[in-house]
Amino acid sequence: MRAGNALRKPWWLGVLALGLHPGCGGSDPPSIGPNLVQNGSFESGLSGWWNATDAKEGTASASGEAADFGTFGLVLYKGTGGWGSMVGQETTPHRAGQTFQVQARLKGTVGGERVTFSFHGQGFEVVAEPRWRTVKQLLLLPDSSENVTALVSVTSDNTTVHLDEVSFALAEVARGDADKEEDNLLGNGSFESGLGLWNFWTDASVKEDAGTATTSPDAGRSGYAGLVLSKGPTGGGVSVKQPLPDPLAEREAYRVEADIRGTLGSEGVNLCLQINREPWSGPCIFVTATTDWQHVSETLSIDPELIDERVGLMVSLSSEGTAMVDDVIVKRTKAR
């Protein structure tokens, strides 16, 4: 492995899915509590839910045609313009650092409809299919709140989606080694809360080669789960990134650690302290993965032009294949 210049690329929130490979995570899976939203099956119509839209002709209603289970389900329609058409309701307060599982049954009327689930500022987007399927994701909420809103929105123009069995529930998750590490600047560095706090990006130009990111118990070096990055033959890379809490200061250096392995044994994995704007530069550690776990640990010094910049820790796969990453740690140290 060696340090060098950063990969120069943007990053943004996306959607994920992927295949798995053997690992060694040994903790129990997340324990899911009761549903925090009332009438998530819509058997009582829209009782407990409010609805809103900034689009022309956006509507929300309960209907038998939208039922996957029981008698009724939610019909959510967005016309043209605006951001979306949504339903929501307030839930109980939560503490900082708690993880929640969002789950629902979803079907589009034609397929391709974009639907967003969010909970107190954290969320994810999915693309509906013209068949019923379960969508499910863990969300880590970094801040406490007395007033937490659960939201479901359709955001694509002139589209209708059906939803049923909507659930927002507290999840008790394992703690990996990075989560137990004192002074780690990253939250969810062991990926026990899915990709909570991490943002996903890929530039693959062919749909079949699209880079993907997910978490899996098969990628867990410690705790229950770890990160899996996969990339086809096109595009420059696939990455997840998490902003650090404070700007970089003069005379600072950062110790970056992670456990990495690949399925081919030749995948290129990069760990970069990357500016959160163009030119997306910053110092990197470049690692060639092996089929066995290897522990990466290196100190990255900060160049003068990065002082006072907002940065994030980016984990990326730049070559074809599948790589697993767990227990990512970033610590502030004295400059060399």
Tab-separated table of C-alpha atoms in Angstrom:
chain	number	residue	atom	x	y	z
A	1	MET	CA	0.000	0.000	0.000
A	2	ARG	CA	1.142	3.568	-0.568
A	3	ALA	CA	-0.048	7.092	0.026
A	4	GLY	CA	-0.635	9.471	-2.896
A	5	ASN	CA	-2.968	11.956	-4.540
A	6	ALA	CA	-6.723	11.528	-4.150
A	7	LEU	CA	-9.132	10.229	-6.718
A	8	ARG	CA	-10.798	13.301	-8.240
A	9	LYS	CA	-14.490	12.496	-8.398
A	10	PRO	CA	-17.810	13.637	-6.964
A	11	TRP	CA	-20.027	11.629	-4.662
A	12	TRP	CA	-23.724	11.585	-3.814
A	13	LEU	CA	-26.459	9.514	-2.270
A	14	GLY	CA	-27.646	6.488	-4.208
A	15	VAL	CA	-29.339	3.145	-3.979
A	16	LEU	CA	-27.732	-0.240	-3.436
A	17	ALA	CA	-27.868	-4.010	-3.983
A	18	LEU	CA	-25.345	-6.816	-4.493
A	19	GLY	CA	-23.984	-10.378	-4.150
A	20	LEU	CA	-22.120	-11.763	-1.128
A	21	HIS	CA	-19.013	-13.751	-0.267
A	22	PRO	CA	-17.870	-15.622	2.847
A	23	GLY	CA	-16.575	-13.590	5.798
A	24	CYS	CA	-16.196	-14.061	9.525
A	25	GLY	CA	-18.614	-11.731	11.341
A	26	GLY	CA	-19.921	-13.604	14.376
A	27	SER	CA	-22.376	-11.400	16.284
A	28	ASP	CA	-26.134	-11.631	16.301
A	29	PRO	CA	-28.203	-9.901	13.588
A	30	PRO	CA	-30.076	-6.684	14.432
A	31	SER	CA	-32.969	-7.082	16.853
A	32	ILE	CA	-36.012	-5.164	15.563
A	33	GLY	CA	-38.513	-3.583	17.943
A	34	PRO	CA	-42.212	-2.793	17.446
A	35	ASN	CA	-43.452	-0.500	14.678
A	36	LEU	CA	-43.309	3.146	15.762
A	37	VAL	CA	-45.881	4.375	13.212
A	38	GLN	CA	-49.599	3.896	13.677
A	39	ASN	CA	-51.718	2.290	10.973
A	40	GLY	CA	-48.734	1.296	8.837
A	41	SER	CA	-50.962	-1.199	7.009
A	42	PHE	CA	-53.530	1.531	6.143
A	43	GLU	CA	-56.436	-0.672	7.237
A	44	SER	CA	-57.884	2.463	8.886
A	45	GLY	CA	-57.438	4.573	5.768
A	46	LEU	CA	-55.043	7.478	6.347
A	47	SER	CA	-55.792	7.643	10.083
A	48	GLY	CA	-52.635	8.773	11.900
A	49	TRP	CA	-50.988	10.034	8.691
A	50	TRP	CA	-50.907	13.524	7.240
A	51	ASN	CA	-50.256	14.138	3.561
A	52	ALA	CA	-48.724	17.048	1.639
A	53	THR	CA	-47.474	17.892	-1.856
A	54	ASP	CA	-45.853	20.786	-3.687
A	55	ALA	CA	-46.632	19.200	-7.064
A	56	LYS	CA	-49.625	19.791	-9.310
A	57	GLU	CA	-52.332	17.199	-8.599
A	58	GLY	CA	-50.389	15.277	-5.944
A	59	THR	CA	-52.673	12.963	-3.910
A	60	ALA	CA	-52.603	10.299	-1.197
A	61	SER	CA	-55.412	7.831	-0.447
A	62	ALA	CA	-56.143	4.361	0.902
A	63	SER	CA	-57.501	1.834	-1.578
A	64	GLY	CA	-58.199	-1.860	-1.910
A	65	GLU	CA	-56.235	-2.001	-5.175
A	66	ALA	CA	-53.130	-0.946	-3.235
A	67	ALA	CA	-53.400	-3.744	-0.651
A	68	ASP	CA	-50.677	-6.370	-0.582
A	69	PHE	CA	-51.956	-7.742	2.745
A	70	GLY	CA	-55.326	-7.105	4.320
A	71	THR	CA	-57.999	-4.863	2.828
A	72	PHE	CA	-56.303	-1.527	2.135
A	73	GLY	CA	-52.971	-0.047	1.103
A	74	LEU	CA	-51.615	3.417	0.287
A	75	VAL	CA	-51.913	4.989	-3.166
A	76	LEU	CA	-49.409	7.830	-3.569
A	77	TYR	CA	-49.548	9.949	-6.734
A	78	LYS	CA	-47.366	12.848	-7.907
A	79	GLY	CA	-48.312	15.074	-10.827
A	80	THR	CA	-45.876	17.529	-12.410
A	81	GLY	CA	-43.517	20.065	-10.868
A	82	GLY	CA	-42.414	20.385	-7.279
A	83	TRP	CA	-40.376	17.922	-5.259
A	84	GLY	CA	-42.884	15.228	-4.370
A	85	SER	CA	-46.106	13.921	-2.898
A	86	MET	CA	-45.795	12.511	0.618
A	87	VAL	CA	-47.389	11.070	3.731
A	88	GLY	CA	-45.908	11.357	7.200
A	89	GLN	CA	-46.495	11.124	10.914
A	90	GLU	CA	-44.698	12.072	14.103
A	91	THR	CA	-43.116	9.338	16.222
A	92	THR	CA	-41.604	9.100	19.700
A	93	PRO	CA	-38.355	10.935	20.651
A	94	HIS	CA	-35.028	9.183	20.150
A	95	ARG	CA	-31.489	9.385	21.550
A	96	ALA	CA	-28.388	10.265	19.556
A	97	GLY	CA	-26.753	7.257	17.920
A	98	GLN	CA	-29.810	5.019	17.765
A	99	THR	CA	-30.462	2.862	14.702
A	100	PHE	CA	-33.869	2.306	13.113
A	101	GLN	CA	-35.074	-0.120	10.462
A	102	VAL	CA	-37.378	1.218	7.749
A	103	GLN	CA	-39.346	-1.439	5.879
A	104	ALA	CA	-42.301	-1.474	3.482
A	105	ARG	CA	-43.975	-3.411	0.691
A	106	LEU	CA	-43.822	-1.380	-2.522
A	107	LYS	CA	-45.160	-1.671	-6.087
A	108	GLY	CA	-45.154	0.774	-8.979
A	109	THR	CA	-47.971	0.890	-11.483
A	110	VAL	CA	-45.550	0.705	-14.438
A	111	GLY	CA	-42.109	0.458	-12.806
A	112	GLY	CA	-39.327	3.028	-12.564
A	113	GLU	CA	-41.098	5.271	-10.039
A	114	ARG	CA	-38.790	6.908	-7.487
A	115	VAL	CA	-39.774	6.673	-3.829
A	116	THR	CA	-37.962	8.205	-0.846
A	117	PHE	CA	-38.156	7.063	2.785
A	118	SER	CA	-36.807	9.437	5.441
A	119	PHE	CA	-36.648	9.643	9.218
A	120	HIS	CA	-35.416	12.784	10.974
A	121	GLY	CA	-33.094	13.855	8.158
A	122	GLN	CA	-31.750	10.404	7.273
A	123	GLY	CA	-33.183	8.472	4.347
A	124	PHE	CA	-32.829	6.513	1.140
A	125	GLU	CA	-34.360	6.309	-2.322
A	126	VAL	CA	-35.605	3.218	-4.144
A	127	VAL	CA	-36.889	2.629	-7.669
A	128	ALA	CA	-40.205	0.762	-7.744
A	129	GLU	CA	-40.889	-2.279	-9.900
A	130	PRO	CA	-44.279	-3.310	-11.395
A	131	ARG	CA	-44.551	-6.070	-8.763
A	132	TRP	CA	-44.713	-6.198	-4.991
A	133	ARG	CA	-41.381	-6.376	-3.212
A	134	THR	CA	-39.997	-5.607	0.232
A	135	VAL	CA	-37.712	-2.617	0.661
A	136	LYS	CA	-35.692	-2.462	3.873
A	137	GLN	CA	-32.806	-0.405	5.206
A	138	LEU	CA	-31.155	0.564	8.498
A	139	LEU	CA	-30.818	4.271	9.332
A	140	LEU	CA	-28.470	5.627	11.999
A	141	LEU	CA	-29.665	8.902	13.539
A	142	PRO	CA	-26.642	10.870	14.819
A	143	ASP	CA	-28.583	13.486	16.820
A	144	SER	CA	-31.267	13.266	19.489
A	145	SER	CA	-34.700	14.732	18.871
A	146	GLU	CA	-38.021	15.213	20.641
A	147	ASN	CA	-39.953	15.508	17.378
A	148	VAL	CA	-39.203	12.841	14.764
A	149	THR	CA	-41.131	12.582	11.490
A	150	ALA	CA	-41.451	9.409	9.410
A	151	LEU	CA	-41.929	10.292	5.724
A	152	VAL	CA	-42.695	8.363	2.538
A	153	SER	CA	-42.619	10.332	-0.745
A	154	VAL	CA	-42.980	9.673	-4.466
A	155	THR	CA	-40.711	12.104	-6.343
A	156	SER	CA	-40.939	11.264	-10.062
A	157	ASP	CA	-43.452	13.167	-12.227
A	158	ASN	CA	-46.803	11.658	-13.249
A	159	THR	CA	-46.275	8.449	-11.291
A	160	THR	CA	-48.355	6.345	-8.905
A	161	VAL	CA	-47.035	3.866	-6.353
A	162	HIS	CA	-48.743	1.457	-3.953
A	163	LEU	CA	-47.385	0.861	-0.447
A	164	ASP	CA	-48.382	-1.479	2.367
A	165	GLU	CA	-47.000	-2.694	5.711
A	166	VAL	CA	-44.909	0.447	6.304
A	167	SER	CA	-42.723	0.142	9.405
A	168	PHE	CA	-40.248	2.407	11.210
A	169	ALA	CA	-38.786	0.458	14.167
A	170	LEU	CA	-35.909	0.726	16.621
A	171	ALA	CA	-33.079	-1.709	15.811
A	172	GLU	CA	-30.542	-2.990	18.339
A	173	VAL	CA	-27.305	-3.603	16.416
A	174	ALA	CA	-23.953	-5.190	17.227
A	175	ARG	CA	-20.871	-3.064	17.901
A	176	GLY	CA	-17.787	-3.808	15.831
A	177	ASP	CA	-14.230	-2.908	16.750
A	178	ALA	CA	-14.326	0.510	15.032
A	179	ASP	CA	-17.496	1.428	16.931
A	180	LYS	CA	-15.728	0.698	20.220
A	181	GLU	CA	-12.603	2.677	19.279
A	182	GLU	CA	-12.223	5.791	21.410
A	183	ASP	CA	-11.760	9.041	19.444
A	184	ASN	CA	-12.812	7.517	16.105
A	185	LEU	CA	-14.042	10.477	14.024
A	186	LEU	CA	-16.340	8.204	12.008
A	187	GLY	CA	-19.745	6.986	13.064
A	188	ASN	CA	-20.779	3.478	12.007
A	189	GLY	CA	-17.209	2.645	10.981
A	190	SER	CA	-18.003	-1.046	11.439
A	191	PHE	CA	-21.102	-0.847	9.183
A	192	GLU	CA	-23.337	-2.476	11.802
A	193	SER	CA	-26.064	0.068	10.952
A	194	GLY	CA	-26.007	-0.646	7.227
A	195	LEU	CA	-24.688	2.349	5.302
A	196	GLY	CA	-26.037	4.771	7.893
A	197	LEU	CA	-24.046	8.079	7.755
A	198	TRP	CA	-22.224	6.934	4.578
A	199	ASN	CA	-23.024	8.367	1.113
A	200	PHE	CA	-22.777	6.222	-2.015
A	201	TRP	CA	-21.512	7.131	-5.491
A	202	THR	CA	-20.629	5.382	-8.758
A	203	ASP	CA	-19.890	6.546	-12.306
A	204	ALA	CA	-20.408	3.235	-14.118
A	205	SER	CA	-21.751	4.074	-17.593
A	206	VAL	CA	-23.375	0.702	-18.308
A	207	LYS	CA	-26.333	-0.333	-16.154
A	208	GLU	CA	-25.226	-3.957	-15.970
A	209	ASP	CA	-21.805	-2.843	-14.733
A	210	ALA	CA	-23.153	-0.375	-12.176
A	211	GLY	CA	-21.023	-0.179	-9.083
A	212	THR	CA	-22.843	-1.239	-5.938
A	213	ALA	CA	-22.381	-0.949	-2.189
A	214	THR	CA	-24.136	-2.782	0.600
A	215	THR	CA	-23.408	-4.395	3.936
A	216	SER	CA	-23.365	-8.102	4.698
A	217	PRO	CA	-22.545	-10.409	7.625
A	218	ASP	CA	-20.270	-12.235	5.193
A	219	ALA	CA	-18.059	-9.114	5.099
A	220	GLY	CA	-17.827	-8.703	8.876
A	221	ARG	CA	-14.317	-8.831	10.334
A	222	SER	CA	-15.797	-7.943	13.724
A	223	GLY	CA	-19.337	-7.462	14.948
A	224	TYR	CA	-22.128	-8.645	12.651
A	225	ALA	CA	-21.584	-6.951	9.263
A	226	GLY	CA	-19.090	-5.223	6.984
A	227	LEU	CA	-19.040	-3.206	3.758
A	228	VAL	CA	-19.133	-4.843	0.308
A	229	LEU	CA	-18.123	-2.814	-2.774
A	230	SER	CA	-18.566	-4.285	-6.269
A	231	LYS	CA	-17.613	-2.861	-9.672
A	232	GLY	CA	-17.984	-4.038	-13.260
A	233	PRO	CA	-15.574	-3.324	-16.172
A	234	THR	CA	-16.807	0.230	-16.912
A	235	GLY	CA	-16.533	3.460	-14.965
A	236	GLY	CA	-13.820	4.859	-12.739
A	237	GLY	CA	-15.006	3.514	-9.420
A	238	VAL	CA	-17.591	2.990	-6.713
A	239	SER	CA	-17.339	4.616	-3.310
A	240	VAL	CA	-18.887	5.448	0.028
A	241	LYS	CA	-17.959	8.603	1.887
A	242	GLN	CA	-18.603	10.125	5.304
A	243	PRO	CA	-17.901	13.773	6.206
A	244	LEU	CA	-15.616	14.394	9.167
A	245	PRO	CA	-17.109	16.567	11.916
A	246	ASP	CA	-14.575	19.438	11.783
A	247	PRO	CA	-12.489	21.243	9.121
A	248	LEU	CA	-8.810	20.349	8.778
A	249	ALA	CA	-6.428	22.450	10.865
A	250	GLU	CA	-2.770	23.368	10.457
A	251	ARG	CA	-0.199	20.827	11.699
A	252	GLU	CA	-2.755	18.024	11.744
A	253	ALA	CA	-2.336	14.449	10.579
A	254	TYR	CA	-4.805	11.583	10.599
A	255	ARG	CA	-4.333	7.909	11.321
A	256	VAL	CA	-6.515	5.883	8.926
A	257	GLU	CA	-7.111	2.180	9.552
A	258	ALA	CA	-9.296	-0.516	7.989
A	259	ASP	CA	-9.518	-4.259	7.387
A	260	ILE	CA	-9.737	-5.193	3.677
A	261	ARG	CA	-9.976	-8.288	1.514
A	262	GLY	CA	-11.014	-9.098	-2.058
A	263	THR	CA	-12.641	-11.999	-3.858
A	264	LEU	CA	-10.152	-11.920	-6.759
A	265	GLY	CA	-7.150	-10.900	-4.720
A	266	SER	CA	-6.243	-7.978	-6.996
A	267	GLU	CA	-8.914	-5.341	-6.309
A	268	GLY	CA	-7.743	-1.755	-5.919
A	269	VAL	CA	-9.158	-0.185	-2.745
A	270	ASN	CA	-8.534	3.446	-1.811
A	271	LEU	CA	-8.928	5.228	1.528
A	272	CYS	CA	-8.874	8.995	0.990
A	273	LEU	CA	-9.313	12.146	3.036
A	274	GLN	CA	-11.136	13.952	0.249
A	275	ILE	CA	-12.378	17.547	0.042
A	276	ASN	CA	-16.165	17.796	-0.089
A	277	ARG	CA	-16.073	19.884	-3.284
A	278	GLU	CA	-14.177	20.015	-6.554
A	279	PRO	CA	-11.369	19.219	-7.262
A	280	TRP	CA	-12.179	16.343	-4.870
A	281	SER	CA	-8.525	16.106	-3.882
A	282	GLY	CA	-6.669	15.011	-0.750
A	283	PRO	CA	-4.217	12.354	0.468
A	284	CYS	CA	-4.957	8.662	-0.119
A	285	ILE	CA	-3.859	5.192	0.862
A	286	PHE	CA	-3.887	2.820	-2.134
A	287	VAL	CA	-4.266	-0.884	-1.288
A	288	THR	CA	-4.196	-3.994	-3.468
A	289	ALA	CA	-6.575	-6.425	-1.771
A	290	THR	CA	-5.703	-10.067	-1.158
A	291	THR	CA	-8.082	-12.962	-0.613
A	292	ASP	CA	-7.189	-12.887	3.099
A	293	TRP	CA	-7.995	-10.066	5.482
A	294	GLN	CA	-5.220	-7.490	5.757
A	295	HIS	CA	-5.073	-4.672	8.267
A	296	VAL	CA	-4.220	-1.283	6.763
A	297	SER	CA	-2.882	1.469	9.013
A	298	GLU	CA	-1.165	4.630	7.816
A	299	THR	CA	-0.815	8.268	8.847
A	300	LEU	CA	-1.890	10.874	6.273
A	301	SER	CA	-0.461	14.370	6.631
A	302	ILE	CA	-2.441	17.385	5.523
A	303	ASP	CA	-1.071	19.613	2.752
A	304	PRO	CA	-1.196	23.392	3.383
A	305	GLU	CA	-3.869	23.937	0.717
A	306	LEU	CA	-6.247	21.673	2.675
A	307	ILE	CA	-6.163	23.711	5.887
A	308	ASP	CA	-9.667	24.793	6.975
A	309	GLU	CA	-11.258	22.593	4.293
A	310	ARG	CA	-14.226	20.342	5.002
A	311	VAL	CA	-13.297	16.763	4.103
A	312	GLY	CA	-14.666	13.265	4.347
A	313	LEU	CA	-13.200	9.787	4.495
A	314	MET	CA	-13.868	8.052	1.171
A	315	VAL	CA	-13.596	4.279	0.746
A	316	SER	CA	-13.573	3.331	-2.934
A	317	LEU	CA	-13.056	0.396	-5.277
A	318	SER	CA	-11.304	1.479	-8.478
A	319	SER	CA	-10.905	-1.860	-10.291
A	320	GLU	CA	-13.238	-4.617	-11.435
A	321	GLY	CA	-14.222	-7.097	-8.745
A	322	THR	CA	-15.628	-7.213	-5.236
A	323	ALA	CA	-13.923	-5.997	-2.070
A	324	MET	CA	-14.927	-6.211	1.573
A	325	VAL	CA	-14.015	-3.526	4.122
A	326	ASP	CA	-14.630	-3.452	7.852
A	327	ASP	CA	-13.677	-1.443	10.950
A	328	VAL	CA	-12.716	1.853	9.330
A	329	ILE	CA	-11.081	4.212	11.826
A	330	VAL	CA	-9.954	7.827	11.450
A	331	LYS	CA	-8.107	9.466	14.355
A	332	ARG	CA	-6.565	12.906	14.623
A	333	THR	CA	-2.854	12.714	15.525
A	334	LYS	CA	0.111	15.060	15.755
A	335	ALA	CA	1.644	15.974	12.398
A	336	ARG	CA	4.860	14.208	11.499
